[in-house]
Structures are given as structure tokens and as C-alpha cells.
Amino acid sequence: QVQLVESGGGLVQPGGSLRLSCAASGSIFSINVMGWGRQAPGKQRELVAAIHSGGSTNYADSVKGRFTISRDNAKNTVYLQMNSLKPEDTAVYYCHARRVSGDYVEGYWGQGTQVTVSS
């Protein structure tokens, strides 16, 4: 099992910045992908960003150029730097980890951290 704990959420004004952190623990061997999803009230959870073991990244179109995902392999931690925040970024942000072995996919989610962008 993999445990994921997010931190860094909070209240920020439009145009401001936040950095989210996600620490992974437990059975963390051979994790292929770590990333972030978000869910606003009444909406489906959506992919925000992901980073692969080789370093390649994926971003939702809505956050490209504003958000940056990175990871510290020594600390088993993934980060999401969020700049130029907009009210529509308001959501609960969830950390995600995935293992892929052949056709078998195993995924984990954290409990989430609230990000509120408001003046």
C-alpha cells in the first residue's frame, strides 16, 4: 500500500502563488507516475499535472504555463508550483501515484488539500 499526504493548500488572492507538496510512504517501489488532480464542488475530478519516472510531464490545458510539477526522488515527494492563480483554480487538490506492470495498473490518491483563490 502507498500512503500520500498533501500539504500547502490555503487561501490566496487572484494572481498569487502556492506550492503544494505530496509525500509518499509505504510500499513505494516502482511508482511510475505521480501527479495531481483536482475537484471543485459539483464537478468531476480532473487531471491537473503528472510527472513520470523519466521526468516527462503532462498538464491540463487550463494550467499550462502557470503550474509546474516536479519531484524529489530522494524524499519521495512531488510538488505542484501554482502561479498566476485564478478563481477557477479553486478546488480540492489530490495527490496521485500510479504503478504499471504490464497490463496491471495500481493507483492511489491522497485525502486532498483545499485551494481557494478569492479576493
mmCIF file of C-alpha atoms in Angstrom:
data_model
loop_
_atom_site.group_PDB
_atom_site.id
_atom_site.type_symbol
_atom_site.label_atom_id
_atom_site.label_comp_id
_atom_site.label_asym_id
_atom_site.label_seq_id
_atom_site.Cartn_x
_atom_site.Cartn_y
_atom_site.Cartn_z
ATOM 1 C CA GLN A 1 0.000 0.000 0.000
ATOM 2 C CA VAL A 2 1.009 3.578 -0.668
ATOM 3 C CA GLN A 3 0.116 6.493 1.565
ATOM 4 C CA LEU A 4 0.001 10.004 0.129
ATOM 5 C CA VAL A 5 -0.187 13.130 2.283
ATOM 6 C CA GLU A 6 -0.754 16.545 0.731
ATOM 7 C CA SER A 7 0.084 19.908 2.234
ATOM 8 C CA GLY A 8 0.387 23.537 1.196
ATOM 9 C CA GLY A 9 -3.179 24.457 0.367
ATOM 10 C CA GLY A 10 -4.804 27.633 1.550
ATOM 11 C CA LEU A 11 -6.411 30.921 0.614
ATOM 12 C CA VAL A 12 -4.718 33.135 -1.949
ATOM 13 C CA GLN A 13 -5.731 36.180 -3.976
ATOM 14 C CA PRO A 14 -6.075 36.018 -7.756
ATOM 15 C CA GLY A 15 -2.661 36.283 -9.347
ATOM 16 C CA GLY A 16 -0.967 34.812 -6.310
ATOM 17 C CA SER A 17 1.024 31.622 -5.898
ATOM 18 C CA LEU A 18 1.000 28.463 -3.827
ATOM 19 C CA ARG A 19 3.170 25.384 -3.717
ATOM 20 C CA LEU A 20 1.611 22.041 -2.893
ATOM 21 C CA SER A 21 3.604 19.105 -1.587
ATOM 22 C CA CYS A 22 2.817 15.408 -1.527
ATOM 23 C CA ALA A 23 4.866 12.946 0.491
ATOM 24 C CA ALA A 24 4.618 9.268 -0.388
ATOM 25 C CA SER A 25 5.277 6.476 2.075
ATOM 26 C CA GLY A 26 4.662 2.767 2.459
ATOM 27 C CA SER A 27 5.213 0.379 -0.419
ATOM 28 C CA ILE A 28 6.517 2.976 -2.838
ATOM 29 C CA PHE A 29 8.734 0.830 -5.028
ATOM 30 C CA SER A 30 8.422 1.105 -8.802
ATOM 31 C CA ILE A 31 5.984 4.013 -8.868
ATOM 32 C CA ASN A 32 5.841 5.094 -12.496
ATOM 33 C CA VAL A 33 3.815 8.295 -12.269
ATOM 34 C CA MET A 34 2.967 10.849 -9.634
ATOM 35 C CA GLY A 35 0.641 13.741 -10.171
ATOM 36 C CA TRP A 36 -2.192 15.966 -9.106
ATOM 37 C CA GLY A 37 -5.895 16.030 -9.748
ATOM 38 C CA ARG A 38 -8.493 18.495 -8.539
ATOM 39 C CA GLN A 39 -12.193 18.540 -7.858
ATOM 40 C CA ALA A 40 -14.421 21.570 -7.491
ATOM 41 C CA PRO A 41 -17.879 21.339 -5.880
ATOM 42 C CA GLY A 42 -20.334 19.710 -8.254
ATOM 43 C CA LYS A 43 -17.605 18.845 -10.752
ATOM 44 C CA GLN A 44 -15.759 15.689 -11.721
ATOM 45 C CA ARG A 45 -12.199 15.191 -10.620
ATOM 46 C CA GLU A 46 -9.823 16.229 -13.389
ATOM 47 C CA LEU A 47 -6.157 15.738 -14.118
ATOM 48 C CA VAL A 48 -4.020 18.776 -13.406
ATOM 49 C CA ALA A 49 -0.456 17.569 -13.861
ATOM 50 C CA ALA A 50 1.630 14.413 -13.844
ATOM 51 C CA ILE A 51 5.304 13.570 -13.847
ATOM 52 C CA HIS A 52 6.755 10.270 -14.995
ATOM 53 C CA SER A 53 9.757 8.427 -13.626
ATOM 54 C CA GLY A 54 11.801 9.522 -16.629
ATOM 55 C CA GLY A 55 10.980 13.163 -15.989
ATOM 56 C CA SER A 56 8.403 13.844 -18.684
ATOM 57 C CA THR A 57 5.355 15.862 -17.652
ATOM 58 C CA ASN A 58 1.723 16.301 -18.626
ATOM 59 C CA TYR A 59 -0.517 19.271 -17.876
ATOM 60 C CA ALA A 60 -4.138 20.140 -18.325
ATOM 61 C CA ASP A 61 -4.565 22.839 -20.950
ATOM 62 C CA SER A 62 -6.107 25.140 -18.364
ATOM 63 C CA VAL A 63 -2.918 25.246 -16.265
ATOM 64 C CA LYS A 64 -0.165 25.110 -18.884
ATOM 65 C CA GLY A 65 2.308 27.919 -18.428
ATOM 66 C CA ARG A 66 1.098 28.617 -14.890
ATOM 67 C CA PHE A 67 1.659 25.364 -12.982
ATOM 68 C CA THR A 68 4.847 23.336 -12.725
ATOM 69 C CA ILE A 69 5.119 19.806 -11.365
ATOM 70 C CA SER A 70 8.379 18.450 -10.001
ATOM 71 C CA ARG A 71 9.585 15.617 -7.812
ATOM 72 C CA ASP A 72 12.332 14.937 -5.320
ATOM 73 C CA ASN A 73 13.087 11.245 -5.615
ATOM 74 C CA ALA A 74 15.275 11.202 -2.505
ATOM 75 C CA LYS A 75 12.373 12.497 -0.414
ATOM 76 C CA ASN A 76 9.653 10.597 -2.286
ATOM 77 C CA THR A 77 7.861 13.896 -2.663
ATOM 78 C CA VAL A 78 6.097 15.567 -5.562
ATOM 79 C CA TYR A 79 5.390 19.294 -5.776
ATOM 80 C CA LEU A 80 2.993 21.486 -7.663
ATOM 81 C CA GLN A 81 4.044 25.102 -8.036
ATOM 82 C CA MET A 82 0.966 27.153 -8.894
ATOM 83 C CA ASN A 83 1.435 30.679 -10.207
ATOM 84 C CA SER A 84 -0.970 33.274 -11.582
ATOM 85 C CA LEU A 85 -3.821 31.607 -9.762
ATOM 86 C CA LYS A 86 -7.370 32.241 -10.909
ATOM 87 C CA PRO A 87 -10.692 31.848 -9.084
ATOM 88 C CA GLU A 88 -11.483 28.900 -11.349
ATOM 89 C CA ASP A 89 -8.490 27.085 -9.852
ATOM 90 C CA THR A 90 -10.418 26.809 -6.588
ATOM 91 C CA ALA A 91 -10.775 23.118 -5.763
ATOM 92 C CA VAL A 92 -9.596 20.320 -3.555
ATOM 93 C CA TYR A 93 -6.274 19.139 -4.943
ATOM 94 C CA TYR A 94 -5.438 15.449 -4.662
ATOM 95 C CA CYS A 95 -2.078 13.774 -4.959
ATOM 96 C CA HIS A 96 -1.935 10.657 -7.131
ATOM 97 C CA ALA A 97 0.538 7.829 -7.583
ATOM 98 C CA ARG A 98 0.448 5.021 -10.129
ATOM 99 C CA ARG A 99 2.256 1.750 -10.675
ATOM 100 C CA VAL A 100 2.119 -0.028 -14.008
ATOM 101 C CA SER A 101 3.322 -3.591 -14.501
ATOM 102 C CA GLY A 102 2.387 -4.932 -17.898
ATOM 103 C CA ASP A 103 -1.384 -4.513 -18.178
ATOM 104 C CA TYR A 104 -1.875 -4.158 -14.418
ATOM 105 C CA VAL A 105 -2.405 -0.633 -13.102
ATOM 106 C CA GLU A 106 -2.449 0.265 -9.420
ATOM 107 C CA GLY A 107 -3.394 3.770 -8.361
ATOM 108 C CA TYR A 108 -3.515 5.671 -5.083
ATOM 109 C CA TRP A 109 -4.977 9.005 -4.018
ATOM 110 C CA GLY A 110 -4.346 11.235 -1.047
ATOM 111 C CA GLN A 111 -7.000 12.894 1.080
ATOM 112 C CA GLY A 112 -6.699 16.250 -0.632
ATOM 113 C CA THR A 113 -5.856 19.819 0.292
ATOM 114 C CA GLN A 114 -8.121 22.809 -0.274
ATOM 115 C CA VAL A 115 -7.008 25.636 -2.553
ATOM 116 C CA THR A 116 -9.189 28.730 -2.577
ATOM 117 C CA VAL A 117 -8.477 31.634 -4.923
ATOM 118 C CA SER A 118 -10.520 34.659 -3.972
ATOM 119 C CA SER A 119 -10.197 38.364 -3.308
#
